[in-house]
mmCIF file of C-alpha atoms in Angstrom:
data_model
loop_
_atom_site.group_PDB
_atom_site.id
_atom_site.type_symbol
_atom_site.label_atom_id
_atom_site.label_comp_id
_atom_site.label_asym_id
_atom_site.label_seq_id
_atom_site.Cartn_x
_atom_site.Cartn_y
_atom_site.Cartn_z
ATOM 1 C CA UNK A 644 -136.564 -207.147 -48.420
ATOM 2 C CA UNK A 645 -132.886 -206.639 -48.880
ATOM 3 C CA UNK A 646 -131.186 -203.711 -50.518
ATOM 4 C CA UNK A 647 -127.992 -203.583 -52.479
ATOM 5 C CA UNK A 648 -125.035 -202.143 -50.639
ATOM 6 C CA UNK A 649 -124.534 -198.494 -51.413
ATOM 7 C CA UNK A 650 -121.457 -197.264 -53.238
ATOM 8 C CA UNK A 651 -118.739 -195.996 -50.964
ATOM 9 C CA UNK A 652 -118.995 -192.302 -50.446
ATOM 10 C CA UNK A 653 -116.345 -189.983 -51.831
ATOM 11 C CA UNK A 654 -113.717 -188.862 -49.373
ATOM 12 C CA UNK A 655 -114.659 -185.695 -47.620
ATOM 13 C CA UNK A 656 -111.136 -184.556 -46.872
ATOM 14 C CA UNK A 657 -110.144 -181.337 -48.566
ATOM 15 C CA UNK A 658 -106.470 -182.179 -48.917
ATOM 16 C CA UNK A 659 -105.063 -181.325 -52.316
ATOM 17 C CA UNK A 660 -103.092 -183.934 -54.224
ATOM 18 C CA UNK A 661 -99.316 -183.612 -54.146
ATOM 19 C CA UNK A 662 -98.097 -182.311 -57.450
ATOM 20 C CA UNK A 663 -94.778 -180.962 -58.521
ATOM 21 C CA UNK A 664 -94.681 -177.196 -58.792
ATOM 22 C CA UNK A 665 -94.654 -175.874 -62.328
ATOM 23 C CA UNK A 666 -91.146 -175.472 -63.663
ATOM 24 C CA UNK A 667 -90.233 -171.846 -64.210
ATOM 25 C CA UNK A 668 -89.911 -170.754 -67.806
ATOM 26 C CA UNK A 669 -86.643 -168.925 -68.172
ATOM 27 C CA UNK A 670 -86.216 -166.006 -70.555
ATOM 28 C CA UNK A 671 -82.843 -167.494 -71.482
ATOM 29 C CA UNK A 672 -81.791 -170.851 -72.833
ATOM 30 C CA UNK A 673 -78.667 -173.016 -72.738
ATOM 31 C CA UNK A 674 -77.984 -175.335 -75.663
ATOM 32 C CA UNK A 675 -75.124 -177.802 -76.126
ATOM 33 C CA UNK A 676 -74.470 -179.227 -79.573
ATOM 34 C CA UNK A 677 -72.106 -182.183 -79.960
ATOM 35 C CA UNK A 678 -70.988 -183.740 -83.226
ATOM 36 C CA UNK A 679 -72.739 -187.030 -83.818
ATOM 37 C CA UNK A 680 -69.718 -189.063 -84.951
ATOM 38 C CA UNK A 681 -67.743 -188.796 -81.700
ATOM 39 C CA UNK A 682 -67.069 -191.709 -79.374
ATOM 40 C CA UNK A 683 -69.259 -191.685 -76.266
ATOM 41 C CA UNK A 684 -66.350 -190.692 -73.990
ATOM 42 C CA UNK A 685 -65.606 -187.770 -76.334
ATOM 43 C CA UNK A 686 -69.237 -186.589 -76.300
ATOM 44 C CA UNK A 687 -69.244 -186.616 -72.501
ATOM 45 C CA UNK A 688 -65.859 -184.894 -72.292
ATOM 46 C CA UNK A 689 -66.842 -182.184 -74.762
ATOM 47 C CA UNK A 690 -70.170 -181.595 -72.991
ATOM 48 C CA UNK A 691 -68.430 -181.217 -69.626
ATOM 49 C CA UNK A 692 -65.946 -178.698 -71.013
ATOM 50 C CA UNK A 693 -68.692 -176.742 -72.776
ATOM 51 C CA UNK A 694 -70.763 -176.603 -69.575
ATOM 52 C CA UNK A 695 -67.793 -175.141 -67.724
ATOM 53 C CA UNK A 696 -67.595 -172.419 -70.366
ATOM 54 C CA UNK A 697 -71.305 -171.639 -70.231
ATOM 55 C CA UNK A 698 -71.049 -171.310 -66.444
ATOM 56 C CA UNK A 699 -69.197 -168.054 -67.124
ATOM 57 C CA UNK A 700 -71.679 -166.631 -69.638
ATOM 58 C CA UNK A 701 -73.300 -164.246 -67.150
ATOM 59 C CA UNK A 702 -73.297 -163.418 -63.485
ATOM 60 C CA UNK A 703 -76.741 -164.924 -62.904
ATOM 61 C CA UNK A 704 -76.434 -168.208 -64.810
ATOM 62 C CA UNK A 705 -75.411 -170.181 -61.744
ATOM 63 C CA UNK A 706 -77.826 -171.245 -59.033
ATOM 64 C CA UNK A 707 -76.958 -171.325 -55.353
ATOM 65 C CA UNK A 708 -74.864 -173.881 -53.503
ATOM 66 C CA UNK A 709 -76.561 -177.043 -52.264
ATOM 67 C CA UNK A 710 -76.600 -178.528 -48.783
ATOM 68 C CA UNK A 711 -77.939 -181.923 -47.766
ATOM 69 C CA UNK A 712 -79.765 -182.686 -44.522
ATOM 70 C CA UNK A 713 -76.474 -183.819 -42.963
ATOM 71 C CA UNK A 714 -74.977 -180.379 -43.488
ATOM 72 C CA UNK A 715 -72.622 -181.301 -46.344
ATOM 73 C CA UNK A 716 -72.014 -178.455 -48.767
ATOM 74 C CA UNK A 717 -72.082 -178.937 -52.566
ATOM 75 C CA UNK A 718 -71.183 -176.717 -55.486
ATOM 76 C CA UNK A 719 -73.759 -174.618 -57.307
ATOM 77 C CA UNK A 720 -75.119 -175.872 -60.635
ATOM 78 C CA UNK A 721 -76.461 -174.042 -63.657
ATOM 79 C CA UNK A 722 -79.779 -172.494 -62.669
ATOM 80 C CA UNK A 723 -81.716 -173.673 -65.701
ATOM 81 C CA UNK A 724 -82.081 -176.787 -67.833
ATOM 82 C CA UNK A 725 -79.558 -177.524 -70.558
ATOM 83 C CA UNK A 726 -80.810 -178.792 -73.907
ATOM 84 C CA UNK A 727 -78.395 -181.195 -75.591
ATOM 85 C CA UNK A 728 -78.410 -181.563 -79.361
ATOM 86 C CA UNK A 729 -76.480 -183.668 -81.823
ATOM 87 C CA UNK A 730 -75.380 -182.560 -85.272
ATOM 88 C CA UNK A 731 -73.178 -183.605 -88.143
ATOM 89 C CA UNK A 732 -70.157 -181.470 -89.025
ATOM 90 C CA UNK A 733 -72.083 -179.332 -91.537
ATOM 91 C CA UNK A 734 -74.937 -178.571 -89.146
ATOM 92 C CA UNK A 735 -72.447 -177.744 -86.402
ATOM 93 C CA UNK A 736 -70.688 -175.286 -88.713
ATOM 94 C CA UNK A 737 -74.022 -173.633 -89.662
ATOM 95 C CA UNK A 738 -74.998 -173.419 -85.987
ATOM 96 C CA UNK A 739 -71.643 -171.809 -85.181
ATOM 97 C CA UNK A 740 -72.160 -169.189 -87.909
ATOM 98 C CA UNK A 741 -75.667 -168.443 -86.575
ATOM 99 C CA UNK A 742 -74.314 -168.028 -83.039
ATOM 100 C CA UNK A 743 -71.544 -165.693 -84.195
ATOM 101 C CA UNK A 744 -73.970 -163.592 -86.253
ATOM 102 C CA UNK A 745 -76.210 -163.139 -83.207
ATOM 103 C CA UNK A 746 -73.329 -162.387 -80.836
ATOM 104 C CA UNK A 747 -74.513 -164.677 -78.019
ATOM 105 C CA UNK A 748 -72.096 -166.105 -75.437
ATOM 106 C CA UNK A 749 -70.610 -169.183 -77.102
ATOM 107 C CA UNK A 750 -68.270 -171.951 -75.969
ATOM 108 C CA UNK A 751 -66.553 -174.233 -78.449
ATOM 109 C CA UNK A 752 -64.521 -177.402 -78.589
ATOM 110 C CA UNK A 753 -62.481 -178.370 -81.639
ATOM 111 C CA UNK A 754 -61.027 -181.693 -82.752
ATOM 112 C CA UNK A 755 -57.528 -180.244 -82.258
ATOM 113 C CA UNK A 756 -58.237 -179.865 -78.547
ATOM 114 C CA UNK A 757 -58.330 -183.664 -78.171
ATOM 115 C CA UNK A 758 -54.599 -183.715 -78.900
ATOM 116 C CA UNK A 759 -53.531 -181.095 -76.369
ATOM 117 C CA UNK A 760 -52.940 -181.577 -72.700
ATOM 118 C CA UNK A 761 -53.659 -178.181 -71.163
ATOM 119 C CA UNK A 762 -55.679 -175.009 -71.403
ATOM 120 C CA UNK A 763 -52.874 -172.902 -72.904
ATOM 121 C CA UNK A 764 -52.419 -175.361 -75.774
ATOM 122 C CA UNK A 765 -56.208 -175.544 -76.270
ATOM 123 C CA UNK A 766 -56.412 -171.768 -76.697
ATOM 124 C CA UNK A 767 -53.408 -171.809 -79.054
ATOM 125 C CA UNK A 768 -55.062 -174.521 -81.175
ATOM 126 C CA UNK A 769 -58.214 -172.422 -81.550
ATOM 127 C CA UNK A 770 -56.297 -169.196 -82.139
ATOM 128 C CA UNK A 771 -54.371 -170.794 -85.044
ATOM 129 C CA UNK A 772 -57.526 -171.392 -87.141
ATOM 130 C CA UNK A 773 -60.015 -168.932 -88.663
ATOM 131 C CA UNK A 774 -63.632 -169.203 -87.507
ATOM 132 C CA UNK A 775 -64.816 -170.646 -90.812
ATOM 133 C CA UNK A 776 -62.117 -173.355 -90.777
ATOM 134 C CA UNK A 777 -62.516 -174.587 -87.180
ATOM 135 C CA UNK A 778 -62.988 -178.364 -86.978
ATOM 136 C CA UNK A 779 -65.823 -178.112 -84.469
ATOM 137 C CA UNK A 780 -66.863 -181.099 -82.385
ATOM 138 C CA UNK A 781 -68.913 -179.190 -79.827
ATOM 139 C CA UNK A 782 -70.599 -175.870 -79.318
ATOM 140 C CA UNK A 783 -72.636 -174.341 -76.514
ATOM 141 C CA UNK A 784 -74.705 -171.174 -76.641
ATOM 142 C CA UNK A 785 -76.513 -169.095 -74.055
ATOM 143 C CA UNK A 786 -78.893 -166.272 -74.671
ATOM 144 C CA UNK A 787 -82.480 -165.131 -74.992
ATOM 145 C CA UNK A 788 -84.803 -168.081 -75.590
ATOM 146 C CA UNK A 789 -86.007 -166.917 -79.036
ATOM 147 C CA UNK A 790 -82.496 -166.269 -80.309
ATOM 148 C CA UNK A 791 -81.165 -169.633 -79.109
ATOM 149 C CA UNK A 792 -84.181 -171.299 -80.737
ATOM 150 C CA UNK A 793 -83.224 -169.665 -84.062
ATOM 151 C CA UNK A 794 -79.586 -170.706 -83.648
ATOM 152 C CA UNK A 795 -80.506 -174.345 -82.962
ATOM 153 C CA UNK A 796 -83.371 -174.563 -85.473
ATOM 154 C CA UNK A 797 -83.356 -177.892 -87.286
ATOM 155 C CA UNK A 798 -81.061 -179.667 -84.831
ATOM 156 C CA UNK A 799 -82.058 -182.990 -83.286
ATOM 157 C CA UNK A 800 -82.156 -183.393 -79.506
ATOM 158 C CA UNK A 801 -79.506 -185.870 -78.350
ATOM 159 C CA UNK A 802 -80.779 -189.232 -77.350
#
Protein backbone atom coordinates (compact mmCIF):
# COMPACT_ATOMS: atom_id res chain seq x y z
CA UNK A 1 0.00 0.00 0.00
CA UNK A 2 1.32 3.39 -0.89
CA UNK A 3 0.59 6.64 0.86
CA UNK A 4 0.37 10.11 -0.54
CA UNK A 5 3.34 12.32 0.17
CA UNK A 6 2.78 14.52 3.17
CA UNK A 7 2.59 18.28 2.85
CA UNK A 8 5.84 20.04 3.58
CA UNK A 9 6.06 21.10 7.16
CA UNK A 10 6.02 24.77 8.08
CA UNK A 11 9.40 26.32 8.73
CA UNK A 12 10.40 26.09 12.33
CA UNK A 13 12.69 29.09 12.33
CA UNK A 14 11.56 31.91 14.57
CA UNK A 15 13.02 34.70 12.48
CA UNK A 16 10.66 37.62 12.04
CA UNK A 17 10.00 38.98 8.57
CA UNK A 18 11.84 42.14 7.60
CA UNK A 19 9.47 45.05 7.66
CA UNK A 20 10.05 48.74 7.53
CA UNK A 21 9.74 50.45 10.89
CA UNK A 22 6.60 52.50 11.33
CA UNK A 23 7.07 56.07 10.21
CA UNK A 24 6.91 58.50 13.10
CA UNK A 25 3.86 60.72 13.21
CA UNK A 26 5.03 64.27 13.69
CA UNK A 27 3.04 66.80 15.71
CA UNK A 28 3.86 69.33 12.99
CA UNK A 29 3.28 69.40 9.27
CA UNK A 30 4.90 71.03 6.25
CA UNK A 31 2.72 71.89 3.26
CA UNK A 32 3.74 73.41 -0.07
CA UNK A 33 1.06 74.83 -2.34
CA UNK A 34 1.93 75.72 -5.93
CA UNK A 35 -0.37 77.38 -8.44
CA UNK A 36 -1.62 74.89 -10.99
CA UNK A 37 -1.12 77.00 -14.12
CA UNK A 38 2.67 77.34 -13.85
CA UNK A 39 5.12 75.74 -16.24
CA UNK A 40 6.83 72.65 -14.80
CA UNK A 41 10.17 74.46 -14.40
CA UNK A 42 8.37 77.23 -12.48
CA UNK A 43 6.65 74.74 -10.16
CA UNK A 44 9.99 73.12 -9.36
CA UNK A 45 11.72 76.47 -8.89
CA UNK A 46 9.00 77.80 -6.61
CA UNK A 47 8.96 74.59 -4.56
CA UNK A 48 12.74 74.74 -4.08
CA UNK A 49 12.61 78.35 -2.92
CA UNK A 50 9.70 77.65 -0.57
CA UNK A 51 11.54 74.67 0.95
CA UNK A 52 14.53 76.89 1.67
CA UNK A 53 12.21 79.27 3.53
CA UNK A 54 10.55 76.51 5.54
CA UNK A 55 13.99 75.25 6.56
CA UNK A 56 14.17 78.35 8.77
CA UNK A 57 10.74 77.97 10.37
CA UNK A 58 12.09 76.56 13.64
CA UNK A 59 15.29 75.35 15.19
CA UNK A 60 14.22 71.70 15.11
CA UNK A 61 12.79 71.43 11.59
CA UNK A 62 16.04 70.18 10.10
CA UNK A 63 17.31 66.64 10.53
CA UNK A 64 20.97 65.76 10.96
CA UNK A 65 23.67 65.65 8.30
CA UNK A 66 24.05 62.48 6.25
CA UNK A 67 27.15 60.38 5.66
CA UNK A 68 27.51 57.50 3.23
CA UNK A 69 29.53 54.34 3.85
CA UNK A 70 32.50 55.90 2.03
CA UNK A 71 32.63 58.72 4.55
CA UNK A 72 31.26 61.47 2.29
CA UNK A 73 29.33 64.13 4.16
CA UNK A 74 25.96 65.48 2.93
CA UNK A 75 23.75 68.34 4.02
CA UNK A 76 20.86 67.86 6.43
CA UNK A 77 17.33 67.66 5.03
CA UNK A 78 13.97 68.58 6.51
CA UNK A 79 13.23 66.09 9.27
CA UNK A 80 9.68 65.32 8.20
CA UNK A 81 7.73 64.67 5.02
CA UNK A 82 6.54 67.57 2.90
CA UNK A 83 3.04 67.46 1.44
CA UNK A 84 2.77 69.17 -1.94
CA UNK A 85 -0.54 70.60 -3.09
CA UNK A 86 -1.73 72.36 -6.20
CA UNK A 87 -4.28 75.15 -6.31
CA UNK A 88 -5.74 77.73 -8.63
CA UNK A 89 -5.15 81.42 -7.90
CA UNK A 90 -8.34 81.77 -5.83
CA UNK A 91 -7.61 78.75 -3.64
CA UNK A 92 -4.04 79.95 -3.14
CA UNK A 93 -5.32 83.34 -1.99
CA UNK A 94 -7.78 81.70 0.45
CA UNK A 95 -5.02 79.44 1.77
CA UNK A 96 -2.77 82.48 2.28
CA UNK A 97 -5.50 84.26 4.26
CA UNK A 98 -6.00 81.15 6.43
CA UNK A 99 -2.26 80.92 7.11
CA UNK A 100 -2.04 84.60 8.05
CA UNK A 101 -5.07 84.34 10.36
CA UNK A 102 -3.46 81.42 12.19
CA UNK A 103 -0.03 83.06 12.41
CA UNK A 104 1.96 79.99 11.32
CA UNK A 105 5.42 80.29 9.75
CA UNK A 106 4.75 80.96 6.07
CA UNK A 107 6.94 81.27 2.98
CA UNK A 108 5.64 82.79 -0.23
CA UNK A 109 6.58 83.23 -3.85
CA UNK A 110 4.89 85.78 -6.09
CA UNK A 111 4.70 86.10 -9.87
CA UNK A 112 6.74 89.32 -9.63
CA UNK A 113 9.66 87.33 -8.24
CA UNK A 114 10.07 85.56 -11.60
CA UNK A 115 11.19 88.88 -13.08
CA UNK A 116 13.84 89.74 -10.50
CA UNK A 117 17.37 88.47 -10.35
CA UNK A 118 18.28 88.61 -6.67
CA UNK A 119 17.01 88.34 -3.13
CA UNK A 120 16.95 92.10 -2.48
CA UNK A 121 14.71 92.69 -5.51
CA UNK A 122 12.49 89.75 -4.49
CA UNK A 123 11.90 91.28 -1.06
CA UNK A 124 11.25 94.70 -2.62
CA UNK A 125 8.68 93.16 -5.00
CA UNK A 126 6.80 91.61 -2.08
CA UNK A 127 7.08 94.71 0.09
CA UNK A 128 5.49 96.86 -2.66
CA UNK A 129 2.17 94.94 -2.58
CA UNK A 130 -0.43 94.55 0.19
CA UNK A 131 -1.11 91.01 1.43
CA UNK A 132 -4.54 90.87 -0.20
CA UNK A 133 -3.14 91.95 -3.59
CA UNK A 134 -0.13 89.62 -3.81
CA UNK A 135 -0.06 87.63 -7.06
CA UNK A 136 0.80 84.37 -5.32
CA UNK A 137 2.24 81.44 -7.25
CA UNK A 138 3.46 79.46 -4.26
CA UNK A 139 3.01 79.22 -0.53
CA UNK A 140 4.47 76.99 2.16
CA UNK A 141 3.28 76.64 5.74
CA UNK A 142 4.64 74.91 8.82
CA UNK A 143 2.88 74.38 12.08
CA UNK A 144 0.87 72.06 14.28
CA UNK A 145 -0.66 69.23 12.24
CA UNK A 146 -4.30 70.18 12.97
CA UNK A 147 -3.78 73.83 12.10
CA UNK A 148 -1.99 73.05 8.82
CA UNK A 149 -4.80 70.62 7.98
CA UNK A 150 -7.33 73.46 8.43
CA UNK A 151 -5.21 75.82 6.32
CA UNK A 152 -4.93 73.32 3.45
CA UNK A 153 -8.49 71.96 3.69
CA UNK A 154 -9.97 71.40 0.25
CA UNK A 155 -6.67 71.52 -1.63
CA UNK A 156 -5.68 68.72 -4.00
CA UNK A 157 -2.38 66.88 -3.52
CA UNK A 158 -0.04 67.55 -6.44
CA UNK A 159 0.35 64.74 -8.86
